[in-house]
Coordinates of C-alpha atoms and ligand atoms in Angstrom, one line a residue:
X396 CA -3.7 17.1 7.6
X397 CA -4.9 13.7 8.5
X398 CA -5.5 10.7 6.8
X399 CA -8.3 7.4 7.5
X400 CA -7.6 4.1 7.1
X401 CA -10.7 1.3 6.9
X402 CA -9.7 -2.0 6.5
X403 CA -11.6 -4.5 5.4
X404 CA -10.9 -8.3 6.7
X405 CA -13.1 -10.3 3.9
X406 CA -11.2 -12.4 0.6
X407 CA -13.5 -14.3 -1.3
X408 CA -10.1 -16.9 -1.8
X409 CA -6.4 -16.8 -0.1
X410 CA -3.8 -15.5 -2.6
X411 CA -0.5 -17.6 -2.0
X412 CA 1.9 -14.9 -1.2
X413 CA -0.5 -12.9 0.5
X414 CA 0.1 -11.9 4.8
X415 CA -2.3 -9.3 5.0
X416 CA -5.0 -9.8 7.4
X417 CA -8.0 -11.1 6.0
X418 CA -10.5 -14.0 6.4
X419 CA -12.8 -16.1 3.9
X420 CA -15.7 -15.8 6.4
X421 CA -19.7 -15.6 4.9
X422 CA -21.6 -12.3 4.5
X423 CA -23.4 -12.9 8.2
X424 CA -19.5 -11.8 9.7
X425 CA -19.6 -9.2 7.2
X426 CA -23.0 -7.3 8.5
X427 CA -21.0 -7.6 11.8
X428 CA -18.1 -6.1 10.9
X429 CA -19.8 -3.5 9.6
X430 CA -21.7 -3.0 13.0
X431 CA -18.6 -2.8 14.8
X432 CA -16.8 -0.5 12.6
X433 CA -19.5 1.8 12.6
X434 CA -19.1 2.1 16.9
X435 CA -15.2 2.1 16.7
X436 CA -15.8 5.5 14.4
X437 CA -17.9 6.9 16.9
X438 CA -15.5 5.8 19.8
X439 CA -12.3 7.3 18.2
X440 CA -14.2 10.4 16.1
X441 CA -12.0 12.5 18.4
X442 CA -8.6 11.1 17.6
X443 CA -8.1 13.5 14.8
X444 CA -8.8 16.0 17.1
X445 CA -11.3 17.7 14.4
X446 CA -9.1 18.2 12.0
X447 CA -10.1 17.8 8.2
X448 CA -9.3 14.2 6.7
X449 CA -7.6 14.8 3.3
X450 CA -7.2 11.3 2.5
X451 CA -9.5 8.4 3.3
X452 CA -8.7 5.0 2.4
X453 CA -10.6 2.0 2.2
X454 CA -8.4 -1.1 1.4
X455 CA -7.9 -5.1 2.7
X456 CA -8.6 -7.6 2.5
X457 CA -10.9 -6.9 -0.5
X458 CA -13.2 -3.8 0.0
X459 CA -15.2 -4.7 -3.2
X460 CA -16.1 -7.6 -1.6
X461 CA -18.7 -5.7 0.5
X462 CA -22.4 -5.8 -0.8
X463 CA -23.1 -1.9 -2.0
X464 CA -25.3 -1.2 0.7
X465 CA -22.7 -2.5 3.1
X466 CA -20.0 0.1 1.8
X467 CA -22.5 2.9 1.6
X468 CA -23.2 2.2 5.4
X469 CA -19.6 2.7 6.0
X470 CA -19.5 6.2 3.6
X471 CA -22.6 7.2 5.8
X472 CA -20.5 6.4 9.0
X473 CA -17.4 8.6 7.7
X474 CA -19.3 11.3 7.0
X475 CA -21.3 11.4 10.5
X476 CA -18.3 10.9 12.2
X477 CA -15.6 12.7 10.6
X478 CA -14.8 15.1 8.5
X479 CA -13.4 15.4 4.9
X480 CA -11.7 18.2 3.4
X481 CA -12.8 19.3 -0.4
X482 CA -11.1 17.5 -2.8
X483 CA -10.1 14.9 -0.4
X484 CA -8.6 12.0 -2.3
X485 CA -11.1 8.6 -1.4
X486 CA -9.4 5.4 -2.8
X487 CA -11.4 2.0 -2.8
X488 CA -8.9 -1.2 -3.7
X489 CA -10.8 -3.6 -6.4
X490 CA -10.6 -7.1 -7.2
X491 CA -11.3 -6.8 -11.1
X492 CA -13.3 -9.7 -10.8
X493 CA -15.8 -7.5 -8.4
X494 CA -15.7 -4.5 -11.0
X495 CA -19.7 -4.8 -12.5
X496 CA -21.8 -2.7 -13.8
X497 CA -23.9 -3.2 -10.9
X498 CA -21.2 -2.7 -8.3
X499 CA -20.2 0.4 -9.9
X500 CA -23.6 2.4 -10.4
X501 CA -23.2 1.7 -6.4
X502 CA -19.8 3.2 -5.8
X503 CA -21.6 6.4 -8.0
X504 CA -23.2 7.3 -5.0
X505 CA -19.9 7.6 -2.5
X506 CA -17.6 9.9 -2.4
X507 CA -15.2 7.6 -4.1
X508 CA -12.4 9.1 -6.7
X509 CA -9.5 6.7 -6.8
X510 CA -9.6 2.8 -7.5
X511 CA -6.6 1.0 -6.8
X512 CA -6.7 -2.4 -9.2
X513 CA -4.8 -5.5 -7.9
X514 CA -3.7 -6.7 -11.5
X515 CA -0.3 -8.7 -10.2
X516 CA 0.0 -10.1 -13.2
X517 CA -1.3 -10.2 -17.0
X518 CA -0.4 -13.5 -17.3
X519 CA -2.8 -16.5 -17.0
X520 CA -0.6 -19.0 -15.9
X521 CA 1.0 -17.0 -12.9
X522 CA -2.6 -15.5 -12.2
X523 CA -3.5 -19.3 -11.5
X524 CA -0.2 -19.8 -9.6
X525 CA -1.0 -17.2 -7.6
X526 CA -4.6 -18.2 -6.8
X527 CA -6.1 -14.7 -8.3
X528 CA -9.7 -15.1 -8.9
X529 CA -9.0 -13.3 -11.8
X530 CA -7.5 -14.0 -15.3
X531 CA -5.5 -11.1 -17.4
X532 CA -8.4 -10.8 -19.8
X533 CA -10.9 -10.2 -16.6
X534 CA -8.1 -7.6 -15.5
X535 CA -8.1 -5.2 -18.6
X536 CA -12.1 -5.4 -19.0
X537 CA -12.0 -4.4 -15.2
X538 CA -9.7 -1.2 -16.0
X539 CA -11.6 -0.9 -19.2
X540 CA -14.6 -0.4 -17.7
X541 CA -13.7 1.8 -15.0
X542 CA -12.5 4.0 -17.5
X543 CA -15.5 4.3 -19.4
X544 CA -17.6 5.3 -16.5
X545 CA -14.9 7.9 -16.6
X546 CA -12.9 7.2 -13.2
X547 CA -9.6 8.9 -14.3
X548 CA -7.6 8.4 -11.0
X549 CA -6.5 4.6 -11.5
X550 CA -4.2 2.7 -9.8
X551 CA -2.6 -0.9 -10.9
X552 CA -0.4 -3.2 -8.5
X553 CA 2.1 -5.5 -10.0
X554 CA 4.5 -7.7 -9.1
X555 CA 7.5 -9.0 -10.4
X556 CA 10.4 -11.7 -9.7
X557 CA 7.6 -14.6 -9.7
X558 CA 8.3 -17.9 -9.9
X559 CA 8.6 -19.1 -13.4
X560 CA 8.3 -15.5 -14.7
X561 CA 10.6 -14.4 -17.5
X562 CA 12.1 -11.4 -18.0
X563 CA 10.1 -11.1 -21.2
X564 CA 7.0 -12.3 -19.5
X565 CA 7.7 -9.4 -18.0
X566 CA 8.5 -6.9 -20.0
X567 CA 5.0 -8.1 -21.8
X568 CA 3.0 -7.3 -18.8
X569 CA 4.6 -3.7 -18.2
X570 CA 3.9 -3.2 -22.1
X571 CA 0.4 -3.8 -21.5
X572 CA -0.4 -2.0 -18.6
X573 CA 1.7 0.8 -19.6
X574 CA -0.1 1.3 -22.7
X575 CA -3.3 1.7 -20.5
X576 CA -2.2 4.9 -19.4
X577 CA -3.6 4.8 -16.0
X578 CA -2.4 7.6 -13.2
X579 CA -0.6 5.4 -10.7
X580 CA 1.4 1.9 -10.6
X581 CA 2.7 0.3 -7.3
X582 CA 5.3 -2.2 -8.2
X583 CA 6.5 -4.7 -6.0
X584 CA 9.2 -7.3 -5.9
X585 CA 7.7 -10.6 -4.8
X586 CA 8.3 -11.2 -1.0
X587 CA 8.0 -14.4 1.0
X588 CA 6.6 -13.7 4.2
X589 CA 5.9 -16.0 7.2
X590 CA 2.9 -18.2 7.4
X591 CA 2.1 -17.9 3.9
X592 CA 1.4 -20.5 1.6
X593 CA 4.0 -19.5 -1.1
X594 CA 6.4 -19.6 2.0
X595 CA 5.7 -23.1 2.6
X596 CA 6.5 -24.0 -1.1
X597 CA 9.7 -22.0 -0.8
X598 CA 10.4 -24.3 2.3
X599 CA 9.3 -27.9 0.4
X600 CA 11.7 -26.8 -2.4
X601 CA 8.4 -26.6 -4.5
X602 CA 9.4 -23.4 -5.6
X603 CA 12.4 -21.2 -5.6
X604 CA 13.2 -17.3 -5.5
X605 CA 13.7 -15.3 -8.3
X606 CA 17.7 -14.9 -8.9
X607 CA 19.0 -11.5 -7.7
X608 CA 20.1 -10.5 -11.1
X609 CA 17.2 -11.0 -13.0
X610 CA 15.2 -9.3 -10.4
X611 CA 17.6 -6.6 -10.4
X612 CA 16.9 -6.5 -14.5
X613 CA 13.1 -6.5 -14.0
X614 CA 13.2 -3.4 -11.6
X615 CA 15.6 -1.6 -14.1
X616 CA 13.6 -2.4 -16.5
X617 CA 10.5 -1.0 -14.7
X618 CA 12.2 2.0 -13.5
X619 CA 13.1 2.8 -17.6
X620 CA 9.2 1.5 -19.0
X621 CA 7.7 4.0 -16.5
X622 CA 10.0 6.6 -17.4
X623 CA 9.4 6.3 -21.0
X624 CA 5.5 6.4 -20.4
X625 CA 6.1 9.8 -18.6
X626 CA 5.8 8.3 -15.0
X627 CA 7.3 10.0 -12.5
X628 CA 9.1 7.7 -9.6
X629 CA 8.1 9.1 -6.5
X630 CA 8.9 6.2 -4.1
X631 CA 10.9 2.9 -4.5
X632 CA 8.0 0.8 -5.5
X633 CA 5.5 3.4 -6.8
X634 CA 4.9 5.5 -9.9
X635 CA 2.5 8.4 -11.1
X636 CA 1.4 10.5 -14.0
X637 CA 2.6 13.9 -13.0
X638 CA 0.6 15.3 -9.8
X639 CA -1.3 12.2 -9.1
X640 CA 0.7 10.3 -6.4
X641 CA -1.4 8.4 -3.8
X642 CA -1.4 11.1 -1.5
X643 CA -3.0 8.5 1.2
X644 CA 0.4 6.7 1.3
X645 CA 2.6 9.3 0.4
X646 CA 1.4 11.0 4.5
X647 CA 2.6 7.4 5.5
X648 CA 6.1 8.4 4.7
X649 CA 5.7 11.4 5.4
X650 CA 4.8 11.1 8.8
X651 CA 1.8 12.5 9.0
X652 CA -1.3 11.2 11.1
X653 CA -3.6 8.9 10.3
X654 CA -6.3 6.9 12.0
X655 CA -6.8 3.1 10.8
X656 CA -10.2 1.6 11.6
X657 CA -11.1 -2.3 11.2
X658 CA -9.1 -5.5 12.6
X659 CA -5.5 -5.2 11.7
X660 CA -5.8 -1.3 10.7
X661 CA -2.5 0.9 11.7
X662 CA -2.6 4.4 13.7
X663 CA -0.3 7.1 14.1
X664 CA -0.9 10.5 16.1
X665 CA 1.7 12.4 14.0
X666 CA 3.6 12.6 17.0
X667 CA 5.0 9.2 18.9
X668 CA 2.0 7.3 19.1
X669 CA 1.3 4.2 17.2
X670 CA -1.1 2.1 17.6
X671 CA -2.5 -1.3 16.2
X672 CA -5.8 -3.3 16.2
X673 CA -6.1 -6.5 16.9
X674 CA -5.7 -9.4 13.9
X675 CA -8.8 -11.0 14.9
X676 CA -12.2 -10.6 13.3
X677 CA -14.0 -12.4 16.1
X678 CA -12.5 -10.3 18.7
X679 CA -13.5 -7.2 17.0
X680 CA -16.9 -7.9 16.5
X681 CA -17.2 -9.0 19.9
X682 CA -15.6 -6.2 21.4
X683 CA -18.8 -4.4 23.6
X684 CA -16.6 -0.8 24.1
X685 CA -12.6 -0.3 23.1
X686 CA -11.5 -2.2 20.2
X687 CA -8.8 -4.8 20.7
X688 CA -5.3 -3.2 20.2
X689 CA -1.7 -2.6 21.3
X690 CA 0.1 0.5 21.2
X691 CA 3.6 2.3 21.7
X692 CA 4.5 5.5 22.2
X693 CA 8.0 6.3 19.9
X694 CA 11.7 6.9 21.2
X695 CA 13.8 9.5 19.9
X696 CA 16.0 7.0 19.0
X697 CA 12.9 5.4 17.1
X698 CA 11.5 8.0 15.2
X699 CA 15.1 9.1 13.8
X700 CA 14.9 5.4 12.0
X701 CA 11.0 6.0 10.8
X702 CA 12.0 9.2 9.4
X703 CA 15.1 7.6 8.1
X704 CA 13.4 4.3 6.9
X705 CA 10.1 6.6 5.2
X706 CA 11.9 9.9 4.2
X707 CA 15.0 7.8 1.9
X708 CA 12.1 5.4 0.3
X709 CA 10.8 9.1 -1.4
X710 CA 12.3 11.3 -4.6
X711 CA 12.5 13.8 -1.9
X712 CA 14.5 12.4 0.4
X713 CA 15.8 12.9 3.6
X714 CA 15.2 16.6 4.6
X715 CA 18.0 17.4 6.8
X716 CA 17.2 20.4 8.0
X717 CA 14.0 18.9 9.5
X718 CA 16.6 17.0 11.8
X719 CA 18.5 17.9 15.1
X720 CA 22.1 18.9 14.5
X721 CA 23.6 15.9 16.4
X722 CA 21.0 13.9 14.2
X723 CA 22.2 15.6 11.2
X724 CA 26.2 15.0 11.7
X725 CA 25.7 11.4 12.6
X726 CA 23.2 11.1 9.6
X727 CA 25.8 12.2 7.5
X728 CA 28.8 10.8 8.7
X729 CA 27.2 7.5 7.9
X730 CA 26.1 8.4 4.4
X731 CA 29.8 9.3 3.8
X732 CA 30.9 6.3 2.3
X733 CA 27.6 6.1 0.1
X734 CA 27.7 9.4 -1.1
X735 CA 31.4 9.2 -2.2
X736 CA 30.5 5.6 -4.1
X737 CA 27.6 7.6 -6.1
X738 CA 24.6 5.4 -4.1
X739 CA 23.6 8.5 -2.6
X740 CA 23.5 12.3 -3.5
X741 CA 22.8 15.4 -1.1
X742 CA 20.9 18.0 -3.3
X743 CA 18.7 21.0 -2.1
X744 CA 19.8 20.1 1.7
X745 CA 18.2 16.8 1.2
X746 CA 19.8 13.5 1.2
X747 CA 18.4 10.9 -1.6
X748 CA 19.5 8.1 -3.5
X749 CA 20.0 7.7 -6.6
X750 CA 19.4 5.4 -9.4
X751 CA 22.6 2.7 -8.3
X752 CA 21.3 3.2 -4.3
X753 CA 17.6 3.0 -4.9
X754 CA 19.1 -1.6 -5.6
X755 CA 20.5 -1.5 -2.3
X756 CA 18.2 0.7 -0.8
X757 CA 17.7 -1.4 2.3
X758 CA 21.1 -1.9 3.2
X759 CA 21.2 1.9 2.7
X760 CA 18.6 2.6 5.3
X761 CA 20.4 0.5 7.8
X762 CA 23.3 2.2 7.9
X763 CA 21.9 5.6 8.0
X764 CA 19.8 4.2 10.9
X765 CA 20.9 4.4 14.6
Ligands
SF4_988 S1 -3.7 -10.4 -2.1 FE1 -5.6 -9.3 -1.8 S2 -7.2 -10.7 -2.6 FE2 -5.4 -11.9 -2.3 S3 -5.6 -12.8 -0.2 FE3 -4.4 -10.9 0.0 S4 -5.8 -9.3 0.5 FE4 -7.0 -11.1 -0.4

């Protein structure tokens, strides 16, 4: 099983919290891009050495920022190059200020069948904050409208612990989107990364973080809303109507191959080989054969901690019997202490947290980690 990965370097506008790679270049860099990705596919066809893709997906950046034909080029350029398995999930992310009419009869023809909505917020004011193009009211005629052109695989991203965001501001947004009764919800604590704008206001004092314990109440409070809507809670920051997990991301953690395309885009061989493409849009355009990239090949040592870091993040959880005995002893020697606290719980051979770990769950994953 194998998954692709396209991303897609274009934002019409910078989001302030946002670190993902993207640029606010014009359409003449996107008709480039698209050039380029179309020889990297040929290039690196072999890298899934033939097997079926059972995931493919397209994300950013903003991938509805593409003119149709654009993204049509790129379906064209999977499908001569690669090859998808029936029923292979496709997921497109969305701006809901890009959901038309118009966009959408194009997205009819490709084989698209799961739209991952970047919502963040139903309220205005943090929407603005934020420096979403979108308001809330733009958001729910977006999810609206995907619905009645019957897409039934929907995804919404949130995120909570914003500045100047109640826990009944809150609680109002969950309501809401909860009551749309889409498939999937990624939910995710605000973070302040590096080189971000929102990082810089953090530094000026212009803004400051959410306190722990309301954070803590908003997660909680998510982890009950979801639960009450008959989500399931698959992963620490994602949940599904039963059966329809984002199988794309769920062969992230569970180690399974994938091959990323595009600037930035991430690649794994399954086995011990990662590898990353450049950050650089220019680079990759201008690139006549082998696309700018770094790679590294995996030490025991360092694939123990992925499998640690990925497998514990899952309702699953660790599998021990997929690990070496002397993995297994130290692994459990060092959950010890956590499973005797009640953070942790070994069930079914499998080593998981539970609902008190799942709010420490990083410090968890150190420890377990070598
Ligand atoms: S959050 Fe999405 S839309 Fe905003 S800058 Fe980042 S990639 Fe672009």
């Amino acid at each position: 099983m194998g998954g692709i990965y396209i991303h897609v370097p274009f934002c019409l506008s910078r989001c302030i919290y946002c670190d993902f790679y993207s640029t606010t270049f014009d359409v003449e860099w996107k008709s480039q891009y698209v050039s380029s990705l179309m020889r990297e596919m040929a290039s690196r066809r072999g890298e899934l050495s033939g097997a079926c893709a059972h995931t493919l997906y397209i994300g950013g950046g903003t991938p509805s920022q593409l003119p149709p034909e654009m993204l049509l080029q790129i379906f064209q350029g999977v499908k001569e190059n690669f090859s998808l398995a029936d029923g292979a999930e496709v997921t497109i992310e969305v701006n809901p200020d890009d959901v038309t009419p118009a966009w959408l009869d194009a997205l009819q023809d490709t084989p698209v069948n799961r739209i991952s909505v970047g919502v963040q917020s139903l309220n205005d004011d943090i929407l603005r904050f934020l420096h979403r193009r979108h308001d809330a009211r733009g958001a729910l005629d977006a999810i609206d409208l995907l619905q009645s052109r019957g897409y039934q695989n929907i995804s919404i991203d949130l995120i909570y612990g914003l500045p100047g965001q109640s826990f009944e501001m809150w609680q109002k947004d969950l309501r809401q989107v909860l009551s749309l009764q889409v498939a999937h919800l990624s939910s995710y604590s605000l973070q302040y990364e590096e080189g971000t704008r929102l990082m810089s206001m953090l530094k000026s004092g212009q803004v400051c973080e959410a306190d722990e314990e309301l954070s803590l109440a908003m997660y909680e409070y998510l982890m009950d809303a979801a639960a009450s809507a008959g989500m399931h809670h698959y992963e620490i920051s994602n949940f599904c109507q039963p059966g329809m997990h984002s199988r794309h991301n769920s062969s992230y953690w569970h180690q399974l191959p994938y091959l990323g395309l595009g600037p930035g885009a991430h690649s794994y061989d399954g086995k011990r080989l990662r590898r990353w493409n450049s950050s650089d849009l220019k680079a990759y355009v201008q690139a006549a054969q082998d696309v700018p990239h770094e790679e590294e090949t995996l030490s025991d040592d360092e694939l123990y901690d992925e499998f640690i870091m990925t497998r514990l993040r899952t309702c699953e959880g660790v599998p021990l019997g997929e690990l070496s005995q002397v993995r297994r002893d130290y692994c459990l020697r060092m959950a010890q202490p956590h499973l005797e606290s009640g953070k942790m719980e070994q069930k079914d051979n499998c080593l998981r947290l539970t609902r008190s770990g799942i709010f420490v769950s990083d410090d968890l994953m150190s420890d377990l980690m070598c």
